[in-house]
PDB file of C-alpha atoms in Angstrom:
ATOM      1  CA  MET A   1      57.085 -33.309  -8.047  1.00 96.00           C
ATOM      2  CA  TYR A   2      55.043 -33.962  -4.899  1.00 97.00           C
ATOM      3  CA  ILE A   3      51.410 -33.290  -4.101  1.00 98.00           C
ATOM      4  CA  ILE A   4      50.691 -32.755  -0.406  1.00 98.00           C
ATOM      5  CA  ALA A   5      46.951 -32.999   0.168  1.00 98.00           C
ATOM      6  CA  GLY A   6      45.398 -32.060   3.474  1.00 98.00           C
ATOM      7  CA  LEU A   7      41.839 -33.278   3.860  1.00 98.00           C
ATOM      8  CA  GLY A   8      38.990 -31.239   5.298  1.00 98.00           C
ATOM      9  CA  ASN A   9      35.836 -29.344   4.462  1.00 97.00           C
ATOM     10  CA  PRO A  10      35.833 -25.824   2.984  1.00 97.00           C
ATOM     11  CA  GLY A  11      34.003 -22.981   4.676  1.00 95.00           C
ATOM     12  CA  LYS A  12      34.262 -21.007   7.898  1.00 95.00           C
ATOM     13  CA  GLU A  13      31.739 -23.259   9.646  1.00 95.00           C
ATOM     14  CA  TYR A  14      34.264 -26.135   9.455  1.00 96.00           C
ATOM     15  CA  THR A  15      37.351 -24.186  10.540  1.00 94.00           C
ATOM     16  CA  GLY A  16      38.874 -25.676  13.663  1.00 94.00           C
ATOM     17  CA  THR A  17      36.840 -28.882  13.549  1.00 96.00           C
ATOM     18  CA  ARG A  18      38.317 -32.314  14.150  1.00 96.00           C
ATOM     19  CA  HIS A  19      37.743 -33.253  10.502  1.00 96.00           C
ATOM     20  CA  ASN A  20      39.909 -30.339   9.310  1.00 98.00           C
ATOM     21  CA  VAL A  21      43.291 -31.168  10.846  1.00 98.00           C
ATOM     22  CA  GLY A  22      44.541 -32.023   7.337  1.00 98.00           C
ATOM     23  CA  PHE A  23      43.687 -28.493   6.157  1.00 98.00           C
ATOM     24  CA  GLU A  24      45.382 -27.079   9.261  1.00 98.00           C
ATOM     25  CA  THR A  25      48.565 -29.031   8.484  1.00 98.00           C
ATOM     26  CA  ILE A  26      48.609 -27.561   4.958  1.00 98.00           C
ATOM     27  CA  ASP A  27      48.099 -24.072   6.438  1.00 98.00           C
ATOM     28  CA  CYS A  28      51.072 -24.615   8.806  1.00 97.00           C
ATOM     29  CA  LEU A  29      53.297 -25.741   5.929  1.00 98.00           C
ATOM     30  CA  ALA A  30      52.160 -22.783   3.817  1.00 98.00           C
ATOM     31  CA  GLU A  31      53.022 -20.392   6.621  1.00 97.00           C
ATOM     32  CA  LYS A  32      56.400 -22.028   7.299  1.00 95.00           C
ATOM     33  CA  TYR A  33      57.443 -21.917   3.625  1.00 95.00           C
ATOM     34  CA  ASN A  34      55.697 -18.617   2.834  1.00 96.00           C
ATOM     35  CA  ILE A  35      53.419 -20.254   0.252  1.00 97.00           C
ATOM     36  CA  SER A  36      50.254 -18.452  -0.813  1.00 97.00           C
ATOM     37  CA  LEU A  37      47.346 -20.866  -1.127  1.00 97.00           C
ATOM     38  CA  ASN A  38      45.696 -18.578  -3.641  1.00 96.00           C
ATOM     39  CA  LYS A  39      45.191 -20.703  -6.739  1.00 96.00           C
ATOM     40  CA  LEU A  40      41.852 -22.344  -7.455  1.00 96.00           C
ATOM     41  CA  LYS A  41      41.881 -25.216  -9.935  1.00 96.00           C
ATOM     42  CA  PHE A  42      41.522 -28.999  -9.832  1.00 96.00           C
ATOM     43  CA  ASN A  43      38.624 -28.595  -7.361  1.00 97.00           C
ATOM     44  CA  SER A  44      41.266 -27.367  -4.899  1.00 98.00           C
ATOM     45  CA  VAL A  45      42.862 -24.356  -3.327  1.00 97.00           C
ATOM     46  CA  TYR A  46      46.598 -24.755  -3.744  1.00 98.00           C
ATOM     47  CA  GLY A  47      50.016 -23.161  -3.812  1.00 97.00           C
ATOM     48  CA  GLU A  48      53.466 -24.338  -4.838  1.00 96.00           C
ATOM     49  CA  THR A  49      57.109 -24.114  -3.830  1.00 96.00           C
ATOM     50  CA  THR A  50      60.361 -26.022  -4.077  1.00 95.00           C
ATOM     51  CA  ILE A  51      61.621 -28.146  -1.188  1.00 92.00           C
ATOM     52  CA  ASN A  52      64.944 -29.968  -1.395  1.00 88.00           C
ATOM     53  CA  GLY A  53      65.021 -29.374  -5.170  1.00 92.00           C
ATOM     54  CA  GLU A  54      61.556 -30.909  -5.653  1.00 92.00           C
ATOM     55  CA  LYS A  55      58.507 -29.007  -6.857  1.00 96.00           C
ATOM     56  CA  VAL A  56      55.861 -29.331  -4.141  1.00 97.00           C
ATOM     57  CA  MET A  57      52.183 -28.434  -4.360  1.00 97.00           C
ATOM     58  CA  LEU A  58      50.174 -27.968  -1.192  1.00 98.00           C
ATOM     59  CA  MET A  59      46.488 -28.585  -1.829  1.00 98.00           C
ATOM     60  CA  LYS A  60      43.209 -28.482   0.024  1.00 98.00           C
ATOM     61  CA  PRO A  61      40.384 -30.119  -1.949  1.00 98.00           C
ATOM     62  CA  VAL A  62      37.196 -28.013  -1.942  1.00 97.00           C
ATOM     63  CA  THR A  63      34.985 -30.954  -2.907  1.00 97.00           C
ATOM     64  CA  TYR A  64      34.124 -31.619   0.746  1.00 95.00           C
ATOM     65  CA  MET A  65      35.692 -34.521   2.549  1.00 96.00           C
ATOM     66  CA  ASN A  66      33.756 -37.434   1.084  1.00 96.00           C
ATOM     67  CA  ARG A  67      34.648 -36.471  -2.506  1.00 97.00           C
ATOM     68  CA  SER A  68      38.363 -35.668  -1.963  1.00 98.00           C
ATOM     69  CA  GLY A  69      39.411 -38.291  -4.526  1.00 98.00           C
ATOM     70  CA  ILE A  70      37.893 -36.253  -7.370  1.00 98.00           C
ATOM     71  CA  ALA A  71      40.236 -33.314  -6.725  1.00 98.00           C
ATOM     72  CA  ILE A  72      43.312 -35.466  -6.152  1.00 98.00           C
ATOM     73  CA  ASP A  73      42.657 -37.538  -9.270  1.00 98.00           C
ATOM     74  CA  GLU A  74      42.398 -34.337 -11.361  1.00 97.00           C
ATOM     75  CA  ILE A  75      45.714 -32.882 -10.214  1.00 96.00           C
ATOM     76  CA  ILE A  76      47.609 -36.182 -10.467  1.00 97.00           C
ATOM     77  CA  LYS A  77      46.386 -36.779 -14.018  1.00 97.00           C
ATOM     78  CA  PHE A  78      47.032 -33.191 -15.112  1.00 97.00           C
ATOM     79  CA  TYR A  79      50.658 -33.207 -13.923  1.00 96.00           C
ATOM     80  CA  LYS A  80      51.192 -36.937 -14.657  1.00 97.00           C
ATOM     81  CA  ILE A  81      52.508 -37.464 -11.141  1.00 96.00           C
ATOM     82  CA  PRO A  82      53.119 -41.019  -9.916  1.00 97.00           C
ATOM     83  CA  VAL A  83      50.685 -41.792  -7.099  1.00 97.00           C
ATOM     84  CA  GLU A  84      53.682 -42.608  -4.855  1.00 97.00           C
ATOM     85  CA  ASN A  85      54.453 -38.843  -4.905  1.00 97.00           C
ATOM     86  CA  LEU A  86      51.128 -38.028  -3.270  1.00 98.00           C
ATOM     87  CA  ILE A  87      51.181 -37.506   0.509  1.00 98.00           C
ATOM     88  CA  VAL A  88      47.803 -37.245   2.248  1.00 98.00           C
ATOM     89  CA  VAL A  89      47.304 -35.789   5.738  1.00 98.00           C
ATOM     90  CA  TYR A  90      43.999 -36.475   7.480  1.00 98.00           C
ATOM     91  CA  ASP A  91      42.144 -37.054  10.746  1.00 98.00           C
ATOM     92  CA  ASP A  92      41.621 -40.554  12.136  1.00 96.00           C
ATOM     93  CA  ILE A  93      38.967 -41.453  14.707  1.00 95.00           C
ATOM     94  CA  ASP A  94      40.489 -44.898  15.169  1.00 93.00           C
ATOM     95  CA  ILE A  95      43.583 -43.581  16.947  1.00 94.00           C
ATOM     96  CA  PRO A  96      43.580 -41.446  20.120  1.00 94.00           C
ATOM     97  CA  VAL A  97      43.956 -37.678  20.278  1.00 94.00           C
ATOM     98  CA  GLY A  98      47.664 -36.926  20.172  1.00 93.00           C
ATOM     99  CA  ALA A  99      48.697 -39.981  18.168  1.00 96.00           C
ATOM    100  CA  LEU A 100      50.386 -39.609  14.784  1.00 97.00           C
ATOM    101  CA  ARG A 101      50.688 -42.475  12.294  1.00 97.00           C
ATOM    102  CA  ILE A 102      52.739 -42.363   9.129  1.00 98.00           C
ATOM    103  CA  ARG A 103      52.400 -45.249   6.698  1.00 97.00           C
ATOM    104  CA  PRO A 104      53.761 -45.869   3.181  1.00 98.00           C
ATOM    105  CA  ASN A 105      50.352 -47.116   1.932  1.00 97.00           C
ATOM    106  CA  GLY A 106      47.351 -49.073   3.142  1.00 94.00           C
ATOM    107  CA  SER A 107      43.605 -49.290   3.288  1.00 94.00           C
ATOM    108  CA  PRO A 108      41.343 -46.266   3.819  1.00 94.00           C
ATOM    109  CA  GLY A 109      39.961 -47.732   7.035  1.00 91.00           C
ATOM    110  CA  THR A 110      36.737 -46.039   8.111  1.00 90.00           C
ATOM    111  CA  HIS A 111      37.623 -42.639   6.587  1.00 95.00           C
ATOM    112  CA  ASN A 112      35.277 -41.609   3.759  1.00 96.00           C
ATOM    113  CA  GLY A 113      37.705 -39.053   2.309  1.00 97.00           C
ATOM    114  CA  MET A 114      40.357 -41.757   2.041  1.00 98.00           C
ATOM    115  CA  LYS A 115      37.834 -44.188   0.567  1.00 98.00           C
ATOM    116  CA  SER A 116      37.191 -41.619  -2.171  1.00 98.00           C
ATOM    117  CA  ILE A 117      40.911 -41.160  -2.829  1.00 98.00           C
ATOM    118  CA  THR A 118      41.710 -44.873  -2.967  1.00 98.00           C
ATOM    119  CA  HIS A 119      38.702 -45.387  -5.261  1.00 98.00           C
ATOM    120  CA  HIS A 120      40.095 -42.794  -7.697  1.00 98.00           C
ATOM    121  CA  VAL A 121      43.878 -43.281  -7.509  1.00 98.00           C
ATOM    122  CA  GLY A 122      44.559 -46.518  -5.618  1.00 97.00           C
ATOM    123  CA  SER A 123      46.229 -46.873  -2.234  1.00 97.00           C
ATOM    124  CA  ASN A 124      49.959 -46.892  -2.963  1.00 97.00           C
ATOM    125  CA  PHE A 125      50.838 -43.494  -1.464  1.00 98.00           C
ATOM    126  CA  PRO A 126      52.143 -42.278   1.914  1.00 98.00           C
ATOM    127  CA  ARG A 127      49.625 -41.051   4.441  1.00 98.00           C
ATOM    128  CA  ILE A 128      49.872 -39.181   7.703  1.00 98.00           C
ATOM    129  CA  ARG A 129      47.027 -39.833  10.128  1.00 98.00           C
ATOM    130  CA  ILE A 130      46.360 -37.431  12.988  1.00 98.00           C
ATOM    131  CA  GLY A 131      44.482 -39.055  15.860  1.00 96.00           C
ATOM    132  CA  ILE A 132      41.284 -37.304  16.889  1.00 96.00           C
ATOM    133  CA  GLY A 133      39.862 -40.162  18.961  1.00 93.00           C
ATOM    134  CA  ARG A 134      36.148 -40.802  19.189  1.00 91.00           C
ATOM    135  CA  ASN A 135      33.279 -40.292  21.556  1.00 91.00           C
ATOM    136  CA  PRO A 136      31.100 -43.411  21.714  1.00 90.00           C
ATOM    137  CA  ASP A 137      28.263 -41.315  23.174  1.00 94.00           C
ATOM    138  CA  MET A 138      28.084 -39.036  20.110  1.00 93.00           C
ATOM    139  CA  ASP A 139      26.975 -39.490  16.535  1.00 93.00           C
ATOM    140  CA  LEU A 140      30.147 -39.893  14.462  1.00 91.00           C
ATOM    141  CA  ALA A 141      29.298 -37.082  12.006  1.00 91.00           C
ATOM    142  CA  ASP A 142      28.550 -34.697  14.873  1.00 93.00           C
ATOM    143  CA  TYR A 143      31.801 -35.658  16.583  1.00 95.00           C
ATOM    144  CA  VAL A 144      34.134 -35.102  13.614  1.00 94.00           C
ATOM    145  CA  LEU A 145      32.451 -31.784  12.780  1.00 95.00           C
ATOM    146  CA  GLN A 146      32.817 -30.594  16.380  1.00 95.00           C
ATOM    147  CA  ARG A 147      35.516 -28.120  17.360  1.00 95.00           C
ATOM    148  CA  PHE A 148      38.249 -29.284  19.725  1.00 93.00           C
ATOM    149  CA  SER A 149      37.980 -28.579  23.435  1.00 91.00           C
ATOM    150  CA  GLN A 150      40.758 -26.313  24.738  1.00 93.00           C
ATOM    151  CA  ALA A 151      42.473 -29.336  26.331  1.00 93.00           C
ATOM    152  CA  ASP A 152      42.422 -31.235  23.014  1.00 93.00           C
ATOM    153  CA  LYS A 153      43.563 -28.111  21.109  1.00 94.00           C
ATOM    154  CA  ASP A 154      46.625 -27.981  23.364  1.00 95.00           C
ATOM    155  CA  ILE A 155      47.382 -31.609  22.463  1.00 95.00           C
ATOM    156  CA  ILE A 156      46.600 -31.331  18.721  1.00 96.00           C
ATOM    157  CA  ALA A 157      48.475 -28.081  17.918  1.00 96.00           C
ATOM    158  CA  PRO A 158      51.977 -29.604  18.286  1.00 97.00           C
ATOM    159  CA  ILE A 159      50.820 -32.783  16.492  1.00 97.00           C
ATOM    160  CA  ILE A 160      49.781 -30.724  13.463  1.00 98.00           C
ATOM    161  CA  LEU A 161      53.235 -29.102  13.424  1.00 97.00           C
ATOM    162  CA  ARG A 162      54.833 -32.541  13.717  1.00 98.00           C
ATOM    163  CA  ALA A 163      52.682 -33.850  10.833  1.00 98.00           C
ATOM    164  CA  GLY A 164      54.053 -31.002   8.698  1.00 98.00           C
ATOM    165  CA  GLU A 165      57.611 -31.936   9.694  1.00 98.00           C
ATOM    166  CA  ALA A 166      56.866 -35.546   8.715  1.00 98.00           C
ATOM    167  CA  VAL A 167      55.757 -34.375   5.245  1.00 98.00           C
ATOM    168  CA  ILE A 168      59.107 -32.633   4.772  1.00 97.00           C
ATOM    169  CA  GLU A 169      60.961 -35.705   6.049  1.00 97.00           C
ATOM    170  CA  ILE A 170      59.221 -37.875   3.438  1.00 97.00           C
ATOM    171  CA  ILE A 171      60.214 -35.454   0.670  1.00 97.00           C
ATOM    172  CA  GLU A 172      63.801 -34.997   1.873  1.00 96.00           C
ATOM    173  CA  ASN A 173      64.469 -38.627   2.842  1.00 96.00           C
ATOM    174  CA  ASP A 174      61.692 -41.244   2.688  1.00 96.00           C
ATOM    175  CA  VAL A 175      58.624 -42.650   4.426  1.00 97.00           C
ATOM    176  CA  ASP A 176      60.634 -45.055   6.597  1.00 97.00           C
ATOM    177  CA  SER A 177      62.686 -42.195   7.999  1.00 97.00           C
ATOM    178  CA  ALA A 178      59.509 -40.192   8.712  1.00 98.00           C
ATOM    179  CA  MET A 179      57.942 -43.210  10.432  1.00 97.00           C
ATOM    180  CA  GLN A 180      60.983 -43.673  12.669  1.00 97.00           C
ATOM    181  CA  LYS A 181      61.226 -39.998  13.604  1.00 97.00           C
ATOM    182  CA  TYR A 182      57.614 -38.856  13.771  1.00 97.00           C
ATOM    183  CA  ASN A 183      55.183 -41.673  14.617  1.00 95.00           C
ATOM    184  CA  ILE A 184      53.646 -41.034  18.050  1.00 91.00           C
ATOM    185  CA  ARG A 185      51.905 -43.655  20.125  1.00 89.00           C
ATOM    186  CA  VAL A 186      49.635 -42.626  22.965  1.00 85.00           C
ATOM    187  CA  THR A 187      49.398 -44.492  26.274  1.00 73.00           C
ATOM    188  CA  GLY A 188      46.502 -46.922  26.234  1.00 64.00           C
ATOM    189  CA  GLU A 189      46.786 -47.884  22.564  1.00 62.00           C
TER     190      GLU A 189
END
């Protein structure tokens, strides 16, 4: 069994913001596999399906970003899932818009949602980071809660789809295969 967690903040006021690309990836996967995200438990909205013979749960924690680890810890403990079968998709200000980074594990970096998750469950799980860049002239909180410009939306939309494909690649094959096929570097990195 796999848990695919997309990070973001619940509520219409956060829809389409930079911080919610993890939620958007879950929504794309739900649409592709015709999964209803209509269950509310484990401090999450979630739905389930089977992919490549594996039970897969798509989840969006409703704890708000900085407390994402609470929701993920609940679902992992309830289903007794090894943490290696958790895949987390989230935004990353430390890589440029349009970049995609898949890693088998690692530190949370500067991301508070990931800090919460690693505090609760450790760091030995695959993660998919979607680059949102940063604006040094803006307050960080204001920046991540800002909606994308049309130009950035045009760049991010295919990256979100690609992040969803990378999730499936991890389930069907492994993290190394997903890294080889789906990592995207952006000029200037």
